[in-house]
Amino acid sequence: MSYLDFLAVHSDRLVDGTLITIAQFVLSALVAVVAALLSGLMKLAPSKPVRAVATVYIEIFRGTSLLVQLYWIFFVLPLFGINLEKFTAGFVTVGLCYGAYGAELVRGAVLSVPKGQWEAALALNMSPARRMWRIILPQALVGMLPPWGNLMVEILKGTALVALISVTDLMFETRQINNNTFLSAQAFGTALIIYYVFSRFLITPLMRWLERVMARKIGRA
């Protein structure tokens, strides 16, 4: 079977799987951003219990395998009465895993904001929350966006593991096609190209654009 014939026969399944992968990536990225912001800022909190909660979350999700986390959330949590549908379990786990890595990026970026900016915001008599939201975070965002670009690519690659809990994403469909046809080069080669195109021509340009926009907004273009 030629490659064009292969695509003609299996294009519908590959497209459906790609759409699920995109959905998994977008939702995982949202979970990761929220988890990273919350836990990163919690690690800077003056309260020891708040810092402890953030530290436990970060250490558990950074120190264990994403695959083990997937199995725990999908197969073990139901034993404790917490049931998540497989699609939800997929993006929640991937998002929480990479959010733990992103938390350290947030913490480091916030601490890198010059001390004078903190003092200026304090002189304006801003509340701590308003000071962080209006003054500190916008400047920290410029510093954290480049490493977040790499993390977004890692999130995309991490979504491939959700196939192991039967989420019908691109990797799941590719494996099914390979099992039925034994055309490994065509099946996995197509998946490789799709992942690369999505990473190289969608995620990377988007993150670079966000870097330029944020730099212009705070006068660092």
PDB file of C-alpha atoms in Angstrom:
ATOM      1  CA  MET A   1       0.000   0.000   0.000  1.00  0.00           C
ATOM      2  CA  SER A   2       1.388   3.399  -0.971  1.00  0.00           C
ATOM      3  CA  TYR A   3       1.507   6.213   1.544  1.00  0.00           C
ATOM      4  CA  LEU A   4      -1.205   8.169  -0.295  1.00  0.00           C
ATOM      5  CA  ASP A   5      -3.462   5.105  -0.218  1.00  0.00           C
ATOM      6  CA  PHE A   6      -2.727   4.737   3.489  1.00  0.00           C
ATOM      7  CA  LEU A   7      -3.775   8.346   4.112  1.00  0.00           C
ATOM      8  CA  ALA A   8      -6.899   7.958   1.989  1.00  0.00           C
ATOM      9  CA  VAL A   9      -8.025   4.931   3.990  1.00  0.00           C
ATOM     10  CA  HIS A  10      -7.159   6.140   7.488  1.00  0.00           C
ATOM     11  CA  SER A  11      -7.401   9.926   7.234  1.00  0.00           C
ATOM     12  CA  ASP A  12     -10.715  10.114   9.106  1.00  0.00           C
ATOM     13  CA  ARG A  13      -9.339   8.311  12.150  1.00  0.00           C
ATOM     14  CA  LEU A  14      -6.140  10.342  12.093  1.00  0.00           C
ATOM     15  CA  VAL A  15      -8.078  13.609  11.892  1.00  0.00           C
ATOM     16  CA  ASP A  16     -10.390  12.575  14.739  1.00  0.00           C
ATOM     17  CA  GLY A  17      -7.407  11.579  16.859  1.00  0.00           C
ATOM     18  CA  THR A  18      -5.629  14.858  16.079  1.00  0.00           C
ATOM     19  CA  LEU A  19      -8.672  16.870  17.187  1.00  0.00           C
ATOM     20  CA  ILE A  20      -8.771  14.975  20.485  1.00  0.00           C
ATOM     21  CA  THR A  21      -5.035  15.603  20.949  1.00  0.00           C
ATOM     22  CA  ILE A  22      -5.534  19.332  20.331  1.00  0.00           C
ATOM     23  CA  ALA A  23      -8.381  19.401  22.857  1.00  0.00           C
ATOM     24  CA  GLN A  24      -6.241  17.529  25.381  1.00  0.00           C
ATOM     25  CA  PHE A  25      -3.363  19.939  24.825  1.00  0.00           C
ATOM     26  CA  VAL A  26      -5.454  23.108  25.182  1.00  0.00           C
ATOM     27  CA  LEU A  27      -7.188  21.908  28.344  1.00  0.00           C
ATOM     28  CA  SER A  28      -3.948  20.536  29.816  1.00  0.00           C
ATOM     29  CA  ALA A  29      -2.217  23.847  29.142  1.00  0.00           C
ATOM     30  CA  LEU A  30      -5.006  25.764  30.906  1.00  0.00           C
ATOM     31  CA  VAL A  31      -4.808  23.471  33.945  1.00  0.00           C
ATOM     32  CA  ALA A  32      -1.003  23.784  33.961  1.00  0.00           C
ATOM     33  CA  VAL A  33      -1.077  27.595  33.817  1.00  0.00           C
ATOM     34  CA  VAL A  34      -3.605  27.882  36.647  1.00  0.00           C
ATOM     35  CA  ALA A  35      -1.805  25.287  38.783  1.00  0.00           C
ATOM     36  CA  ALA A  36       1.584  26.907  38.151  1.00  0.00           C
ATOM     37  CA  LEU A  37       0.396  30.418  39.017  1.00  0.00           C
ATOM     38  CA  LEU A  38      -1.374  29.332  42.185  1.00  0.00           C
ATOM     39  CA  SER A  39       1.354  27.036  43.493  1.00  0.00           C
ATOM     40  CA  GLY A  40       4.173  29.342  42.410  1.00  0.00           C
ATOM     41  CA  LEU A  41       2.651  32.280  44.287  1.00  0.00           C
ATOM     42  CA  MET A  42       1.762  30.064  47.244  1.00  0.00           C
ATOM     43  CA  LYS A  43       5.445  29.177  47.597  1.00  0.00           C
ATOM     44  CA  LEU A  44       6.127  32.883  48.097  1.00  0.00           C
ATOM     45  CA  ALA A  45       3.414  33.313  50.708  1.00  0.00           C
ATOM     46  CA  PRO A  46       4.435  34.350  54.234  1.00  0.00           C
ATOM     47  CA  SER A  47       2.287  31.565  55.721  1.00  0.00           C
ATOM     48  CA  LYS A  48       4.176  28.304  56.333  1.00  0.00           C
ATOM     49  CA  PRO A  49       1.081  26.062  55.897  1.00  0.00           C
ATOM     50  CA  VAL A  50       0.356  27.672  52.506  1.00  0.00           C
ATOM     51  CA  ARG A  51       3.954  27.166  51.409  1.00  0.00           C
ATOM     52  CA  ALA A  52       3.816  23.583  52.664  1.00  0.00           C
ATOM     53  CA  VAL A  53       0.727  22.761  50.567  1.00  0.00           C
ATOM     54  CA  ALA A  54       2.400  24.142  47.445  1.00  0.00           C
ATOM     55  CA  THR A  55       5.626  22.277  48.185  1.00  0.00           C
ATOM     56  CA  VAL A  56       3.845  18.937  48.652  1.00  0.00           C
ATOM     57  CA  TYR A  57       1.992  19.342  45.353  1.00  0.00           C
ATOM     58  CA  ILE A  58       5.127  20.368  43.444  1.00  0.00           C
ATOM     59  CA  GLU A  59       7.341  17.631  44.880  1.00  0.00           C
ATOM     60  CA  ILE A  60       4.806  14.853  44.299  1.00  0.00           C
ATOM     61  CA  PHE A  61       4.056  15.755  40.696  1.00  0.00           C
ATOM     62  CA  ARG A  62       7.663  16.560  39.779  1.00  0.00           C
ATOM     63  CA  GLY A  63       9.058  13.538  41.562  1.00  0.00           C
ATOM     64  CA  THR A  64       6.838  10.847  40.069  1.00  0.00           C
ATOM     65  CA  SER A  65       6.211   9.591  36.548  1.00  0.00           C
ATOM     66  CA  LEU A  66       3.389  11.095  34.499  1.00  0.00           C
ATOM     67  CA  LEU A  67       2.353   7.567  33.550  1.00  0.00           C
ATOM     68  CA  VAL A  68       2.054   6.539  37.203  1.00  0.00           C
ATOM     69  CA  GLN A  69       0.054   9.690  37.899  1.00  0.00           C
ATOM     70  CA  LEU A  70      -2.327   8.848  35.054  1.00  0.00           C
ATOM     71  CA  TYR A  71      -2.887   5.357  36.409  1.00  0.00           C
ATOM     72  CA  TRP A  72      -3.388   6.650  39.926  1.00  0.00           C
ATOM     73  CA  ILE A  73      -5.923   9.283  38.966  1.00  0.00           C
ATOM     74  CA  PHE A  74      -7.850   7.048  36.562  1.00  0.00           C
ATOM     75  CA  PHE A  75      -7.626   3.640  38.259  1.00  0.00           C
ATOM     76  CA  VAL A  76      -6.891   4.274  41.955  1.00  0.00           C
ATOM     77  CA  LEU A  77      -8.919   7.390  42.835  1.00  0.00           C
ATOM     78  CA  PRO A  78     -12.231   5.579  42.065  1.00  0.00           C
ATOM     79  CA  LEU A  79     -11.390   3.290  45.009  1.00  0.00           C
ATOM     80  CA  PHE A  80     -11.733   6.404  47.191  1.00  0.00           C
ATOM     81  CA  GLY A  81     -14.982   7.507  45.547  1.00  0.00           C
ATOM     82  CA  ILE A  82     -13.419   9.981  43.082  1.00  0.00           C
ATOM     83  CA  ASN A  83     -14.380   9.038  39.535  1.00  0.00           C
ATOM     84  CA  LEU A  84     -13.115  10.973  36.533  1.00  0.00           C
ATOM     85  CA  GLU A  85     -14.094  10.202  32.959  1.00  0.00           C
ATOM     86  CA  LYS A  86     -11.022   9.130  30.962  1.00  0.00           C
ATOM     87  CA  PHE A  87     -10.896  12.296  28.829  1.00  0.00           C
ATOM     88  CA  THR A  88     -11.050  14.477  31.947  1.00  0.00           C
ATOM     89  CA  ALA A  89      -8.544  12.323  33.813  1.00  0.00           C
ATOM     90  CA  GLY A  90      -6.150  12.736  30.887  1.00  0.00           C
ATOM     91  CA  PHE A  91      -5.958  16.505  30.663  1.00  0.00           C
ATOM     92  CA  VAL A  92      -6.214  17.036  34.439  1.00  0.00           C
ATOM     93  CA  THR A  93      -3.248  14.738  35.089  1.00  0.00           C
ATOM     94  CA  VAL A  94      -1.079  16.172  32.317  1.00  0.00           C
ATOM     95  CA  GLY A  95      -1.931  19.710  33.406  1.00  0.00           C
ATOM     96  CA  LEU A  96      -1.173  19.076  37.080  1.00  0.00           C
ATOM     97  CA  CYS A  97       2.096  17.316  36.226  1.00  0.00           C
ATOM     98  CA  TYR A  98       3.494  20.113  34.092  1.00  0.00           C
ATOM     99  CA  GLY A  99       1.942  22.776  36.293  1.00  0.00           C
ATOM    100  CA  ALA A 100       4.304  21.580  39.026  1.00  0.00           C
ATOM    101  CA  TYR A 101       7.248  22.334  36.742  1.00  0.00           C
ATOM    102  CA  GLY A 102       5.728  25.667  35.761  1.00  0.00           C
ATOM    103  CA  ALA A 103       5.354  26.644  39.418  1.00  0.00           C
ATOM    104  CA  GLU A 104       9.103  27.003  39.778  1.00  0.00           C
ATOM    105  CA  LEU A 105       9.196  29.141  36.628  1.00  0.00           C
ATOM    106  CA  VAL A 106       6.570  31.429  38.135  1.00  0.00           C
ATOM    107  CA  ARG A 107       8.363  31.653  41.475  1.00  0.00           C
ATOM    108  CA  GLY A 108      11.713  32.386  39.853  1.00  0.00           C
ATOM    109  CA  ALA A 109      10.264  35.009  37.512  1.00  0.00           C
ATOM    110  CA  VAL A 110       8.481  36.815  40.341  1.00  0.00           C
ATOM    111  CA  LEU A 111      11.645  36.894  42.430  1.00  0.00           C
ATOM    112  CA  SER A 112      13.596  38.255  39.458  1.00  0.00           C
ATOM    113  CA  VAL A 113      11.517  41.458  39.308  1.00  0.00           C
ATOM    114  CA  PRO A 114      13.779  44.299  40.519  1.00  0.00           C
ATOM    115  CA  LYS A 115      13.379  45.232  44.173  1.00  0.00           C
ATOM    116  CA  GLY A 116      12.684  48.829  43.192  1.00  0.00           C
ATOM    117  CA  GLN A 117       9.442  47.774  41.512  1.00  0.00           C
ATOM    118  CA  TRP A 118       8.228  46.169  44.730  1.00  0.00           C
ATOM    119  CA  GLU A 119       9.138  49.292  46.693  1.00  0.00           C
ATOM    120  CA  ALA A 120       7.436  51.581  44.175  1.00  0.00           C
ATOM    121  CA  ALA A 121       4.228  49.544  44.318  1.00  0.00           C
ATOM    122  CA  LEU A 122       4.372  49.608  48.120  1.00  0.00           C
ATOM    123  CA  ALA A 123       4.832  53.393  48.059  1.00  0.00           C
ATOM    124  CA  LEU A 124       1.617  53.668  46.029  1.00  0.00           C
ATOM    125  CA  ASN A 125      -0.168  52.020  48.969  1.00  0.00           C
ATOM    126  CA  MET A 126      -1.429  49.113  46.866  1.00  0.00           C
ATOM    127  CA  SER A 127      -2.795  46.005  48.528  1.00  0.00           C
ATOM    128  CA  PRO A 128      -0.568  42.909  48.204  1.00  0.00           C
ATOM    129  CA  ALA A 129      -2.959  41.298  45.705  1.00  0.00           C
ATOM    130  CA  ARG A 130      -3.262  44.438  43.582  1.00  0.00           C
ATOM    131  CA  ARG A 131       0.488  44.992  43.748  1.00  0.00           C
ATOM    132  CA  MET A 132       1.131  41.469  42.485  1.00  0.00           C
ATOM    133  CA  TRP A 133      -1.516  41.622  39.741  1.00  0.00           C
ATOM    134  CA  ARG A 134      -0.811  45.125  38.410  1.00  0.00           C
ATOM    135  CA  ILE A 135       2.946  45.572  38.904  1.00  0.00           C
ATOM    136  CA  ILE A 136       4.859  42.365  39.602  1.00  0.00           C
ATOM    137  CA  LEU A 137       3.187  39.667  37.508  1.00  0.00           C
ATOM    138  CA  PRO A 138       3.196  41.585  34.174  1.00  0.00           C
ATOM    139  CA  GLN A 139       6.951  42.073  34.489  1.00  0.00           C
ATOM    140  CA  ALA A 140       7.522  38.521  35.682  1.00  0.00           C
ATOM    141  CA  LEU A 141       5.529  37.245  32.714  1.00  0.00           C
ATOM    142  CA  VAL A 142       8.123  38.574  30.290  1.00  0.00           C
ATOM    143  CA  GLY A 143      10.805  36.515  32.003  1.00  0.00           C
ATOM    144  CA  MET A 144       8.783  33.336  32.293  1.00  0.00           C
ATOM    145  CA  LEU A 145       7.360  33.177  28.750  1.00  0.00           C
ATOM    146  CA  PRO A 146      10.478  31.765  26.997  1.00  0.00           C
ATOM    147  CA  PRO A 147      10.761  28.729  29.312  1.00  0.00           C
ATOM    148  CA  TRP A 148       6.985  28.368  29.214  1.00  0.00           C
ATOM    149  CA  GLY A 149       7.302  27.937  25.435  1.00  0.00           C
ATOM    150  CA  ASN A 150       9.409  24.849  26.042  1.00  0.00           C
ATOM    151  CA  LEU A 151       6.979  23.632  28.684  1.00  0.00           C
ATOM    152  CA  MET A 152       4.062  23.929  26.251  1.00  0.00           C
ATOM    153  CA  VAL A 153       5.870  21.651  23.812  1.00  0.00           C
ATOM    154  CA  GLU A 154       6.436  19.187  26.661  1.00  0.00           C
ATOM    155  CA  ILE A 155       2.724  19.331  27.501  1.00  0.00           C
ATOM    156  CA  LEU A 156       1.883  18.441  23.890  1.00  0.00           C
ATOM    157  CA  LYS A 157       4.221  15.461  23.999  1.00  0.00           C
ATOM    158  CA  GLY A 158       2.876  14.450  27.396  1.00  0.00           C
ATOM    159  CA  THR A 159      -0.662  14.183  26.044  1.00  0.00           C
ATOM    160  CA  ALA A 160       0.451  11.156  23.994  1.00  0.00           C
ATOM    161  CA  LEU A 161       0.370   9.105  27.204  1.00  0.00           C
ATOM    162  CA  VAL A 162      -3.380   9.558  27.653  1.00  0.00           C
ATOM    163  CA  ALA A 163      -3.783   6.870  24.984  1.00  0.00           C
ATOM    164  CA  LEU A 164      -2.766   4.387  27.689  1.00  0.00           C
ATOM    165  CA  ILE A 165      -6.042   5.031  29.541  1.00  0.00           C
ATOM    166  CA  SER A 166      -7.952   4.633  26.245  1.00  0.00           C
ATOM    167  CA  VAL A 167      -8.464   8.300  25.384  1.00  0.00           C
ATOM    168  CA  THR A 168      -8.958   8.186  21.613  1.00  0.00           C
ATOM    169  CA  ASP A 169      -6.298  10.757  20.781  1.00  0.00           C
ATOM    170  CA  LEU A 170      -3.832  10.714  17.884  1.00  0.00           C
ATOM    171  CA  MET A 171      -1.532   8.165  19.502  1.00  0.00           C
ATOM    172  CA  PHE A 172      -4.433   5.859  20.379  1.00  0.00           C
ATOM    173  CA  GLU A 173      -5.724   5.913  16.799  1.00  0.00           C
ATOM    174  CA  THR A 174      -2.201   5.433  15.442  1.00  0.00           C
ATOM    175  CA  ARG A 175      -1.670   2.357  17.583  1.00  0.00           C
ATOM    176  CA  GLN A 176      -5.024   0.936  16.533  1.00  0.00           C
ATOM    177  CA  ILE A 177      -4.209   1.479  12.872  1.00  0.00           C
ATOM    178  CA  ASN A 178      -0.812  -0.138  13.336  1.00  0.00           C
ATOM    179  CA  ASN A 179      -2.337  -3.138  15.123  1.00  0.00           C
ATOM    180  CA  ASN A 180      -4.819  -3.643  12.281  1.00  0.00           C
ATOM    181  CA  THR A 181      -2.505  -3.047   9.313  1.00  0.00           C
ATOM    182  CA  PHE A 182       1.065  -3.606  10.615  1.00  0.00           C
ATOM    183  CA  LEU A 183       2.080  -0.531   8.600  1.00  0.00           C
ATOM    184  CA  SER A 184       4.259   0.835  11.374  1.00  0.00           C
ATOM    185  CA  ALA A 185       6.306   3.253   9.259  1.00  0.00           C
ATOM    186  CA  GLN A 186       3.248   4.883   7.725  1.00  0.00           C
ATOM    187  CA  ALA A 187       1.215   4.997  10.945  1.00  0.00           C
ATOM    188  CA  PHE A 188       3.833   6.252  13.373  1.00  0.00           C
ATOM    189  CA  GLY A 189       5.530   8.360  10.688  1.00  0.00           C
ATOM    190  CA  THR A 190       2.280  10.242  10.146  1.00  0.00           C
ATOM    191  CA  ALA A 191       1.842  10.760  13.902  1.00  0.00           C
ATOM    192  CA  LEU A 192       5.406  12.052  14.150  1.00  0.00           C
ATOM    193  CA  ILE A 193       4.784  14.581  11.373  1.00  0.00           C
ATOM    194  CA  ILE A 194       1.519  15.788  12.942  1.00  0.00           C
ATOM    195  CA  TYR A 195       3.098  16.285  16.372  1.00  0.00           C
ATOM    196  CA  TYR A 196       6.065  18.107  14.836  1.00  0.00           C
ATOM    197  CA  VAL A 197       3.923  20.415  12.692  1.00  0.00           C
ATOM    198  CA  PHE A 198       1.708  21.291  15.644  1.00  0.00           C
ATOM    199  CA  SER A 199       4.722  22.001  17.843  1.00  0.00           C
ATOM    200  CA  ARG A 200       6.914  23.814  15.315  1.00  0.00           C
ATOM    201  CA  PHE A 201       4.332  25.840  13.385  1.00  0.00           C
ATOM    202  CA  LEU A 202       1.618  26.502  15.971  1.00  0.00           C
ATOM    203  CA  ILE A 203       2.895  26.414  19.555  1.00  0.00           C
ATOM    204  CA  THR A 204       6.345  27.929  19.000  1.00  0.00           C
ATOM    205  CA  PRO A 205       5.181  30.893  16.843  1.00  0.00           C
ATOM    206  CA  LEU A 206       2.327  31.595  19.279  1.00  0.00           C
ATOM    207  CA  MET A 207       4.663  31.709  22.275  1.00  0.00           C
ATOM    208  CA  ARG A 208       7.148  33.924  20.397  1.00  0.00           C
ATOM    209  CA  TRP A 209       4.305  36.302  19.512  1.00  0.00           C
ATOM    210  CA  LEU A 210       3.225  36.449  23.163  1.00  0.00           C
ATOM    211  CA  GLU A 211       6.816  37.264  24.164  1.00  0.00           C
ATOM    212  CA  ARG A 212       6.910  40.203  21.741  1.00  0.00           C
ATOM    213  CA  VAL A 213       3.506  41.491  22.834  1.00  0.00           C
ATOM    214  CA  MET A 214       4.367  41.415  26.531  1.00  0.00           C
ATOM    215  CA  ALA A 215       7.781  42.992  25.916  1.00  0.00           C
ATOM    216  CA  ARG A 216       6.170  45.900  24.056  1.00  0.00           C
ATOM    217  CA  LYS A 217       3.545  46.372  26.746  1.00  0.00           C
ATOM    218  CA  ILE A 218       6.093  46.986  29.464  1.00  0.00           C
ATOM    219  CA  GLY A 219       8.536  48.889  27.290  1.00  0.00           C
ATOM    220  CA  ARG A 220      11.171  46.207  26.789  1.00  0.00           C
ATOM    221  CA  ALA A 221      10.757  45.620  23.062  1.00  0.00           C
TER     222      ALA A 221
END
